[in-house]
């Protein structure tokens, strides 16, 4: 991996990234690949054991909700300075949980409570890991390298979306336990990589936000004054205040509000469009293979977009890129309302997923730079929870629209929402580090 350093319109200079960045990328890539490999076959395992589709949906829903609820809680100890041990032991627990699922699957017909318990433990641990990992980029890479690091992590996720389901399916054909063995191994690799990091992953005591997320004040309340040694020791703020520190920062930062609104809206829209495609293709008599084609084309396009994002951002200003991509997404969503075949859906989704990373990489990189080190995990947890919430709500909205107004309704509604978003991004000007974005 190399770093890209350039101002808009100037030449791109590459330099190698640090050993810790490469280790962190390896941990994230293997983790994502293993999770995709096991995640795609878990419903097959449950159905093959005779459990109903309702049970399968319940397991998926409960595990997703658990992750959304736990991430903000896990972000507090990470921001307090326990980021590396939290990541390390979360990966170890996840490895043990998936190893337990593999043993149970190989042994015969495991009870549902055992499988559900192991899946929930893995989901809890993964949520904890992701919350702690969210603040790592700012501590292992200088700001100039942030876009490249974020783009590399995004490319790893897109690659896992392409390769993981195929790997999981192939392993499942050989043995239903193998995908979970692969996931356990991936968590083990992630734990080893995190353990090998040499960077100090604790935010500095003097950083804005401190351990509690409140600005340091010389001689102020809670700070020991050299002139007053008898002053009482500082008091740690209440847990509720610490949990709310990330939300407070997002609420008061114009740029972070922009990141929240844009990413939440666009991610919710693409999930709604996906389910709209599922409804349309199913109505047209297409099976599961066409949706696999749509996902493969989308994943490949997203990978290309992630890799190209730093170069594009180096040549186009953030404001122009944000506005341009926001408006380009509108006709793509509208065109999906008239799409019928899987190739048409795949092509339109591919362009959609090609454009999205061009903005998300820039927004995420700037968000990391805008957030104090001691608030990285909590702020990222707020953004991730909002995005996850919109992704969870989108299928419900798409289903209601499709059942009441036809299968084209999700795409029409999505185009309308994206039009409003594009209008807003056209006129908003958000200061970020003194630069209009």
Short mmCIF file of C-alpha atoms in Angstrom, two decimals:
data_model
loop_
_atom_site.label_atom_id
_atom_site.label_comp_id
_atom_site.label_asym_id
_atom_site.label_seq_id
_atom_site.Cartn_x
_atom_site.Cartn_y
_atom_site.Cartn_z
CA UNK A 1 0.00 0.00 0.00
CA UNK A 2 1.17 3.50 -0.68
CA UNK A 3 0.21 6.97 0.38
CA UNK A 4 -1.23 9.63 -1.90
CA UNK A 5 -0.29 13.21 -1.12
CA UNK A 6 -1.66 15.89 -3.39
CA UNK A 7 -3.69 19.04 -3.48
CA UNK A 8 -6.53 19.24 -5.99
CA UNK A 9 -5.11 19.57 -9.48
CA UNK A 10 -1.51 18.77 -8.48
CA UNK A 11 0.67 15.73 -9.01
CA UNK A 12 0.21 12.63 -6.88
CA UNK A 13 3.18 11.53 -4.78
CA UNK A 14 3.29 7.98 -3.46
CA UNK A 15 5.14 6.73 -0.41
CA UNK A 16 4.84 3.50 1.55
CA UNK A 17 2.53 3.38 4.51
CA UNK A 18 3.68 2.25 7.93
CA UNK A 19 3.93 -1.31 9.22
CA UNK A 20 1.08 -0.68 11.66
CA UNK A 21 -1.21 0.52 8.88
CA UNK A 22 -0.51 -2.67 6.93
CA UNK A 23 -1.16 -4.81 10.00
CA UNK A 24 -4.42 -3.01 10.71
CA UNK A 25 -5.48 -3.41 7.08
CA UNK A 26 -4.67 -7.14 7.24
CA UNK A 27 -6.73 -7.50 10.43
CA UNK A 28 -9.71 -5.71 8.87
CA UNK A 29 -9.49 -7.56 5.55
CA UNK A 30 -9.29 -11.06 7.05
CA UNK A 31 -12.02 -10.24 9.56
CA UNK A 32 -14.35 -9.03 6.80
CA UNK A 33 -13.62 -12.03 4.57
CA UNK A 34 -14.31 -14.53 7.35
CA UNK A 35 -17.49 -12.75 8.43
CA UNK A 36 -18.85 -12.75 4.88
CA UNK A 37 -17.96 -16.43 4.41
CA UNK A 38 -19.80 -17.53 7.55
CA UNK A 39 -22.61 -14.99 7.37
CA UNK A 40 -23.82 -16.14 3.97
CA UNK A 41 -24.15 -19.79 5.07
CA UNK A 42 -25.55 -19.31 8.58
CA UNK A 43 -29.14 -19.10 7.22
CA UNK A 44 -28.45 -22.23 5.16
CA UNK A 45 -27.22 -24.06 8.25
CA UNK A 46 -30.30 -23.11 10.27
CA UNK A 47 -32.68 -24.03 7.43
CA UNK A 48 -30.82 -27.29 6.87
CA UNK A 49 -31.28 -28.15 10.54
CA UNK A 50 -35.04 -27.76 10.10
CA UNK A 51 -35.57 -24.32 11.59
CA UNK A 52 -38.15 -22.05 9.97
CA UNK A 53 -37.50 -18.92 7.94
CA UNK A 54 -39.04 -16.94 10.79
CA UNK A 55 -36.41 -18.31 13.16
CA UNK A 56 -33.67 -17.46 10.68
CA UNK A 57 -34.95 -13.90 10.42
CA UNK A 58 -35.18 -13.63 14.20
CA UNK A 59 -31.56 -14.70 14.64
CA UNK A 60 -30.42 -12.17 12.03
CA UNK A 61 -32.54 -9.36 13.49
CA UNK A 62 -31.54 -9.95 17.11
CA UNK A 63 -27.84 -10.16 16.27
CA UNK A 64 -27.98 -6.95 14.21
CA UNK A 65 -29.87 -5.07 16.92
CA UNK A 66 -27.40 -6.30 19.53
CA UNK A 67 -24.51 -4.87 17.57
CA UNK A 68 -26.18 -1.48 17.16
CA UNK A 69 -26.96 -1.22 20.86
CA UNK A 70 -23.59 -2.37 22.14
CA UNK A 71 -21.28 -0.32 19.93
CA UNK A 72 -21.79 3.04 21.76
CA UNK A 73 -21.16 1.32 25.12
CA UNK A 74 -17.97 -0.32 23.89
CA UNK A 75 -16.68 2.98 22.51
CA UNK A 76 -16.28 4.46 26.01
CA UNK A 77 -13.46 2.20 27.28
CA UNK A 78 -11.81 2.41 23.86
CA UNK A 79 -11.68 6.20 24.04
CA UNK A 80 -10.50 6.02 27.65
CA UNK A 81 -7.31 4.33 26.43
CA UNK A 82 -8.14 0.62 26.31
CA UNK A 83 -8.46 0.53 22.52
CA UNK A 84 -5.83 -2.14 21.84
CA UNK A 85 -6.85 -4.63 24.57
CA UNK A 86 -10.52 -4.16 23.67
CA UNK A 87 -9.79 -4.97 20.02
CA UNK A 88 -7.48 -7.87 20.87
CA UNK A 89 -9.78 -9.66 23.31
CA UNK A 90 -12.87 -8.99 21.22
CA UNK A 91 -11.23 -10.78 18.30
CA UNK A 92 -10.22 -13.67 20.59
CA UNK A 93 -13.77 -14.05 21.94
CA UNK A 94 -15.19 -13.94 18.40
CA UNK A 95 -12.75 -16.65 17.33
CA UNK A 96 -13.84 -18.86 20.23
CA UNK A 97 -17.53 -18.27 19.47
CA UNK A 98 -17.17 -19.19 15.81
CA UNK A 99 -15.06 -22.18 16.77
CA UNK A 100 -17.94 -23.27 18.99
CA UNK A 101 -20.38 -22.96 16.10
CA UNK A 102 -18.05 -25.04 13.91
CA UNK A 103 -17.80 -27.81 16.53
CA UNK A 104 -21.57 -27.80 17.04
CA UNK A 105 -22.24 -27.91 13.29
CA UNK A 106 -19.83 -30.82 12.83
CA UNK A 107 -21.26 -32.77 15.77
CA UNK A 108 -24.76 -33.20 14.37
CA UNK A 109 -27.91 -31.28 15.23
CA UNK A 110 -27.00 -28.61 17.80
CA UNK A 111 -29.78 -26.98 19.84
CA UNK A 112 -30.95 -23.58 18.66
CA UNK A 113 -30.07 -22.00 22.02
CA UNK A 114 -26.43 -23.03 21.56
CA UNK A 115 -26.23 -21.61 18.04
CA UNK A 116 -28.07 -18.42 18.98
CA UNK A 117 -25.86 -17.92 22.04
CA UNK A 118 -22.67 -18.36 20.02
CA UNK A 119 -23.89 -16.03 17.26
CA UNK A 120 -24.87 -13.37 19.80
CA UNK A 121 -21.50 -13.61 21.55
CA UNK A 122 -19.77 -13.22 18.18
CA UNK A 123 -22.00 -10.27 17.28
CA UNK A 124 -21.38 -8.61 20.64
CA UNK A 125 -17.64 -9.09 20.31
CA UNK A 126 -17.60 -7.88 16.72
CA UNK A 127 -19.53 -4.75 17.67
CA UNK A 128 -17.02 -4.08 20.44
CA UNK A 129 -14.12 -4.63 18.03
CA UNK A 130 -15.58 -2.33 15.38
CA UNK A 131 -16.31 0.41 17.91
CA UNK A 132 -12.75 0.31 19.22
CA UNK A 133 -11.21 0.01 15.75
CA UNK A 134 -13.05 3.12 14.56
CA UNK A 135 -10.54 5.42 16.25
CA UNK A 136 -7.43 3.52 15.23
CA UNK A 137 -6.75 5.17 11.87
CA UNK A 138 -6.16 8.57 13.47
CA UNK A 139 -3.61 7.04 15.84
CA UNK A 140 -1.57 4.96 13.39
CA UNK A 141 -1.50 7.24 10.32
CA UNK A 142 -0.80 10.95 9.85
CA UNK A 143 -3.64 13.08 8.42
CA UNK A 144 -2.04 13.17 4.95
CA UNK A 145 -2.32 9.37 4.75
CA UNK A 146 -5.88 9.12 6.04
CA UNK A 147 -7.70 9.08 2.66
CA UNK A 148 -5.49 6.27 1.40
CA UNK A 149 -5.94 4.23 4.58
CA UNK A 150 -9.72 4.71 4.55
CA UNK A 151 -9.84 3.81 0.86
CA UNK A 152 -7.81 0.66 1.53
CA UNK A 153 -10.17 -0.40 4.30
CA UNK A 154 -13.17 0.28 2.06
CA UNK A 155 -11.58 -1.75 -0.75
CA UNK A 156 -11.02 -4.63 1.67
CA UNK A 157 -14.70 -4.58 2.63
CA UNK A 158 -15.76 -4.55 -1.02
CA UNK A 159 -13.40 -7.42 -1.82
CA UNK A 160 -14.86 -9.41 1.05
CA UNK A 161 -18.36 -8.80 -0.32
CA UNK A 162 -17.24 -10.34 -3.61
CA UNK A 163 -15.07 -13.21 -2.40
CA UNK A 164 -16.63 -14.04 0.96
CA UNK A 165 -19.97 -15.50 -0.21
CA UNK A 166 -18.24 -17.60 -2.87
CA UNK A 167 -15.69 -18.87 -0.34
CA UNK A 168 -18.39 -19.63 2.21
CA UNK A 169 -20.53 -21.46 -0.32
CA UNK A 170 -17.63 -23.59 -1.53
CA UNK A 171 -16.57 -24.50 2.01
CA UNK A 172 -20.18 -25.29 2.96
CA UNK A 173 -20.42 -27.74 0.08
CA UNK A 174 -17.41 -29.61 1.49
CA UNK A 175 -18.54 -29.47 5.12
CA UNK A 176 -21.09 -27.31 6.88
CA UNK A 177 -18.57 -26.62 9.66
CA UNK A 178 -15.79 -25.28 7.41
CA UNK A 179 -17.12 -21.72 6.85
CA UNK A 180 -17.21 -21.21 10.62
CA UNK A 181 -13.72 -22.65 10.97
CA UNK A 182 -12.59 -20.11 8.37
CA UNK A 183 -14.26 -17.31 10.31
CA UNK A 184 -12.60 -18.44 13.55
CA UNK A 185 -9.23 -18.46 11.79
CA UNK A 186 -9.88 -14.96 10.40
CA UNK A 187 -10.57 -13.62 13.89
CA UNK A 188 -7.39 -15.30 15.12
CA UNK A 189 -5.39 -13.59 12.38
CA UNK A 190 -7.00 -10.27 13.32
CA UNK A 191 -6.05 -10.78 16.98
CA UNK A 192 -2.44 -11.54 16.04
CA UNK A 193 -2.24 -8.45 13.82
CA UNK A 194 -3.71 -6.20 16.52
CA UNK A 195 -1.36 -7.65 19.11
CA UNK A 196 1.59 -6.85 16.84
CA UNK A 197 0.71 -3.14 16.54
CA UNK A 198 3.46 -0.98 18.04
CA UNK A 199 1.67 2.39 17.91
CA UNK A 200 0.35 3.85 21.14
CA UNK A 201 -3.42 3.55 20.64
CA UNK A 202 -4.23 5.67 23.68
CA UNK A 203 -5.25 9.29 23.02
CA UNK A 204 -2.83 11.74 24.58
CA UNK A 205 -3.73 13.19 27.94
CA UNK A 206 -3.53 16.67 26.51
CA UNK A 207 -5.66 15.99 23.47
CA UNK A 208 -8.92 17.89 23.09
CA UNK A 209 -11.65 15.87 24.69
CA UNK A 210 -9.37 14.09 27.17
CA UNK A 211 -10.49 10.74 28.44
CA UNK A 212 -13.94 12.02 29.14
CA UNK A 213 -14.64 13.94 25.97
CA UNK A 214 -14.55 17.34 27.72
CA UNK A 215 -12.03 20.05 26.80
CA UNK A 216 -9.10 20.49 29.16
CA UNK A 217 -9.12 23.72 31.12
CA UNK A 218 -6.02 24.93 32.92
CA UNK A 219 -6.87 25.61 36.56
CA UNK A 220 -10.57 24.96 35.86
CA UNK A 221 -12.94 22.55 37.54
CA UNK A 222 -11.68 18.98 37.53
CA UNK A 223 -8.05 20.00 36.85
CA UNK A 224 -5.40 19.92 39.57
CA UNK A 225 -3.83 23.35 39.78
CA UNK A 226 -0.08 23.43 40.56
CA UNK A 227 -0.74 26.43 42.82
CA UNK A 228 -3.37 24.56 44.84
CA UNK A 229 -2.06 21.10 45.80
CA UNK A 230 -4.85 20.68 48.33
CA UNK A 231 -7.48 20.76 45.61
CA UNK A 232 -9.55 17.59 45.43
CA UNK A 233 -8.58 15.07 42.72
CA UNK A 234 -10.40 15.23 39.38
CA UNK A 235 -13.70 13.40 39.18
CA UNK A 236 -14.54 11.16 36.26
CA UNK A 237 -17.77 12.31 34.60
CA UNK A 238 -20.83 10.14 34.74
CA UNK A 239 -21.10 7.27 32.28
CA UNK A 240 -24.13 8.90 30.71
CA UNK A 241 -22.12 12.02 29.90
CA UNK A 242 -19.34 9.91 28.40
CA UNK A 243 -21.80 7.98 26.27
CA UNK A 244 -23.30 11.23 25.02
CA UNK A 245 -19.99 12.91 24.20
CA UNK A 246 -19.89 11.52 20.66
CA UNK A 247 -23.47 12.53 19.97
CA UNK A 248 -22.80 16.00 21.35
CA UNK A 249 -19.84 16.43 19.02
CA UNK A 250 -21.84 15.32 15.97
CA UNK A 251 -24.68 17.64 16.95
CA UNK A 252 -22.41 20.68 17.28
CA UNK A 253 -20.11 20.03 14.30
CA UNK A 254 -21.55 21.20 10.93
CA UNK A 255 -19.25 18.88 9.02
CA UNK A 256 -20.03 15.79 11.10
CA UNK A 257 -23.74 16.54 10.69
CA UNK A 258 -23.16 16.56 6.94
CA UNK A 259 -21.42 13.18 7.16
CA UNK A 260 -24.27 11.79 9.26
CA UNK A 261 -27.02 13.03 6.93
CA UNK A 262 -25.33 12.07 3.66
CA UNK A 263 -24.11 8.60 4.63
CA UNK A 264 -27.29 7.68 6.50
CA UNK A 265 -29.51 8.77 3.62
CA UNK A 266 -27.50 7.19 0.81
CA UNK A 267 -26.95 3.89 2.63
CA UNK A 268 -30.64 3.64 3.48
CA UNK A 269 -31.55 4.39 -0.12
CA UNK A 270 -29.27 1.73 -1.58
CA UNK A 271 -30.71 -0.91 0.78
CA UNK A 272 -34.24 0.12 -0.22
CA UNK A 273 -33.26 -0.05 -3.90
CA UNK A 274 -31.78 -3.51 -3.39
CA UNK A 275 -34.98 -4.83 -1.87
CA UNK A 276 -36.94 -3.14 -4.62
CA UNK A 277 -34.82 -5.11 -7.10
CA UNK A 278 -35.50 -8.32 -5.18
CA UNK A 279 -39.26 -7.71 -5.34
CA UNK A 280 -39.17 -6.89 -9.06
CA UNK A 281 -37.00 -9.86 -10.05
CA UNK A 282 -39.04 -12.24 -7.96
CA UNK A 283 -42.23 -10.98 -9.56
CA UNK A 284 -40.63 -11.53 -12.96
CA UNK A 285 -39.90 -15.18 -12.12
CA UNK A 286 -36.15 -14.83 -11.59
CA UNK A 287 -34.45 -16.97 -8.92
CA UNK A 288 -31.59 -16.31 -6.55
CA UNK A 289 -28.84 -16.41 -9.18
CA UNK A 290 -29.77 -13.03 -10.75
CA UNK A 291 -29.47 -11.32 -7.36
CA UNK A 292 -26.05 -12.93 -7.00
CA UNK A 293 -25.14 -11.31 -10.32
CA UNK A 294 -26.37 -7.93 -9.10
CA UNK A 295 -24.37 -8.25 -5.87
CA UNK A 296 -21.23 -9.35 -7.72
CA UNK A 297 -21.36 -6.45 -10.17
CA UNK A 298 -22.10 -4.00 -7.36
CA UNK A 299 -19.24 -5.30 -5.24
CA UNK A 300 -16.77 -5.14 -8.12
CA UNK A 301 -17.82 -1.57 -8.94
CA UNK A 302 -17.57 -0.58 -5.28
CA UNK A 303 -14.04 -1.98 -5.15
CA UNK A 304 -13.02 0.09 -8.19
CA UNK A 305 -14.61 3.19 -6.66
CA UNK A 306 -12.82 2.69 -3.35
CA UNK A 307 -9.43 2.30 -5.03
CA UNK A 308 -10.01 5.33 -7.24
CA UNK A 309 -11.34 7.61 -4.48
CA UNK A 310 -7.99 9.05 -3.25
CA UNK A 311 -6.88 9.89 -6.79
CA UNK A 312 -10.20 11.50 -7.66
CA UNK A 313 -10.19 13.46 -4.40
CA UNK A 314 -6.70 14.67 -5.22
CA UNK A 315 -7.96 16.28 -8.45
CA UNK A 316 -11.48 17.47 -7.57
CA UNK A 317 -12.44 19.64 -4.63
CA UNK A 318 -14.52 18.01 -1.92
CA UNK A 319 -17.42 20.40 -2.49
CA UNK A 320 -17.61 19.73 -6.24
CA UNK A 321 -17.26 15.98 -5.74
CA UNK A 322 -20.02 15.86 -3.11
CA UNK A 323 -22.47 17.90 -5.19
CA UNK A 324 -21.70 16.12 -8.46
CA UNK A 325 -22.07 12.61 -7.07
CA UNK A 326 -25.23 13.57 -5.16
CA UNK A 327 -26.91 14.72 -8.38
CA UNK A 328 -25.64 11.74 -10.42
CA UNK A 329 -27.29 9.31 -8.01
CA UNK A 330 -30.76 10.78 -8.72
CA UNK A 331 -31.19 9.58 -12.34
CA UNK A 332 -29.67 6.21 -11.43
CA UNK A 333 -32.33 5.66 -8.77
CA UNK A 334 -35.05 6.86 -11.14
CA UNK A 335 -33.84 4.50 -13.87
CA UNK A 336 -34.16 1.55 -11.48
CA UNK A 337 -37.92 2.19 -11.43
CA UNK A 338 -38.12 1.01 -15.05
CA UNK A 339 -35.49 -1.75 -14.88
CA UNK A 340 -36.64 -5.33 -15.42
CA UNK A 341 -33.78 -7.78 -16.09
CA UNK A 342 -30.87 -8.68 -13.80
CA UNK A 343 -28.25 -7.26 -16.19
CA UNK A 344 -29.97 -3.88 -16.18
CA UNK A 345 -30.16 -3.93 -12.40
CA UNK A 346 -26.56 -5.06 -12.15
CA UNK A 347 -25.35 -2.27 -14.44
CA UNK A 348 -27.29 0.48 -12.65
CA UNK A 349 -26.31 -0.78 -9.19
CA UNK A 350 -22.73 -1.04 -10.41
CA UNK A 351 -22.63 2.64 -11.37
CA UNK A 352 -24.32 3.53 -8.08
CA UNK A 353 -21.71 1.60 -6.08
CA UNK A 354 -18.90 3.00 -8.21
CA UNK A 355 -19.87 6.59 -7.35
CA UNK A 356 -20.65 6.16 -3.65
CA UNK A 357 -17.09 5.44 -2.41
CA UNK A 358 -15.80 8.55 -4.18
CA UNK A 359 -17.70 10.59 -1.59
CA UNK A 360 -17.74 8.26 1.41
CA UNK A 361 -13.95 7.90 1.48
CA UNK A 362 -13.54 11.68 1.43
CA UNK A 363 -16.21 12.22 4.10
CA UNK A 364 -14.87 9.49 6.38
CA UNK A 365 -11.29 10.73 6.02
CA UNK A 366 -12.25 14.30 6.87
CA UNK A 367 -14.45 13.09 9.75
CA UNK A 368 -11.43 11.32 11.26
CA UNK A 369 -9.40 14.51 10.96
CA UNK A 370 -12.22 16.61 12.45
CA UNK A 371 -12.70 14.40 15.51
CA UNK A 372 -10.43 14.67 18.60
CA UNK A 373 -8.52 11.40 19.24
CA UNK A 374 -10.27 10.91 22.59
CA UNK A 375 -13.69 10.95 20.88
CA UNK A 376 -12.93 8.88 17.78
CA UNK A 377 -14.66 5.67 18.87
CA UNK A 378 -17.74 7.34 20.35
CA UNK A 379 -18.23 9.60 17.34
CA UNK A 380 -17.80 6.71 14.91
CA UNK A 381 -20.30 4.68 16.95
CA UNK A 382 -22.88 7.44 16.57
CA UNK A 383 -22.38 7.53 12.81
CA UNK A 384 -22.39 3.74 12.50
CA UNK A 385 -25.56 3.40 14.57
CA UNK A 386 -27.35 5.96 12.40
CA UNK A 387 -26.26 4.21 9.20
CA UNK A 388 -27.18 0.80 10.62
CA UNK A 389 -30.56 2.08 11.73
CA UNK A 390 -31.38 3.42 8.28
CA UNK A 391 -30.24 0.14 6.70
CA UNK A 392 -32.49 -1.79 9.08
CA UNK A 393 -35.50 0.45 8.41
CA UNK A 394 -35.06 0.58 4.63
CA UNK A 395 -36.34 -2.97 3.86
CA UNK A 396 -39.52 -2.26 5.84
CA UNK A 397 -40.14 0.97 3.93
CA UNK A 398 -39.36 -0.70 0.61
CA UNK A 399 -41.76 -3.54 1.39
CA UNK A 400 -44.59 -1.18 2.31
CA UNK A 401 -44.04 0.91 -0.84
CA UNK A 402 -43.89 -2.15 -3.09
CA UNK A 403 -47.00 -3.77 -1.62
CA UNK A 404 -49.10 -0.62 -1.76
CA UNK A 405 -47.84 1.16 -4.88
CA UNK A 406 -46.08 -1.49 -6.98
CA UNK A 407 -42.54 -2.80 -7.28
CA UNK A 408 -41.29 0.43 -8.91
CA UNK A 409 -42.33 2.51 -5.89
CA UNK A 410 -39.13 1.99 -3.84
CA UNK A 411 -37.03 3.37 -6.70
CA UNK A 412 -39.36 6.34 -7.24
CA UNK A 413 -39.33 7.18 -3.53
CA UNK A 414 -35.55 6.77 -3.41
CA UNK A 415 -35.11 9.14 -6.35
CA UNK A 416 -37.24 11.74 -4.57
CA UNK A 417 -35.20 11.43 -1.36
CA UNK A 418 -31.93 11.69 -3.30
CA UNK A 419 -33.22 14.80 -5.10
CA UNK A 420 -33.80 16.50 -1.75
CA UNK A 421 -30.35 15.43 -0.59
CA UNK A 422 -28.74 16.76 -3.77
CA UNK A 423 -30.53 20.10 -3.39
CA UNK A 424 -29.30 20.36 0.18
CA UNK A 425 -25.69 19.52 -0.68
CA UNK A 426 -25.77 22.09 -3.50
CA UNK A 427 -26.47 24.97 -1.17
CA UNK A 428 -24.85 23.92 2.10
CA UNK A 429 -21.34 25.11 2.85
CA UNK A 430 -19.67 23.43 5.79
CA UNK A 431 -16.39 24.74 7.26
CA UNK A 432 -13.88 21.98 7.93
CA UNK A 433 -10.52 22.98 9.34
CA UNK A 434 -10.98 26.41 7.82
CA UNK A 435 -11.81 25.10 4.37
CA UNK A 436 -15.29 25.16 2.80
CA UNK A 437 -16.47 21.67 2.02
#
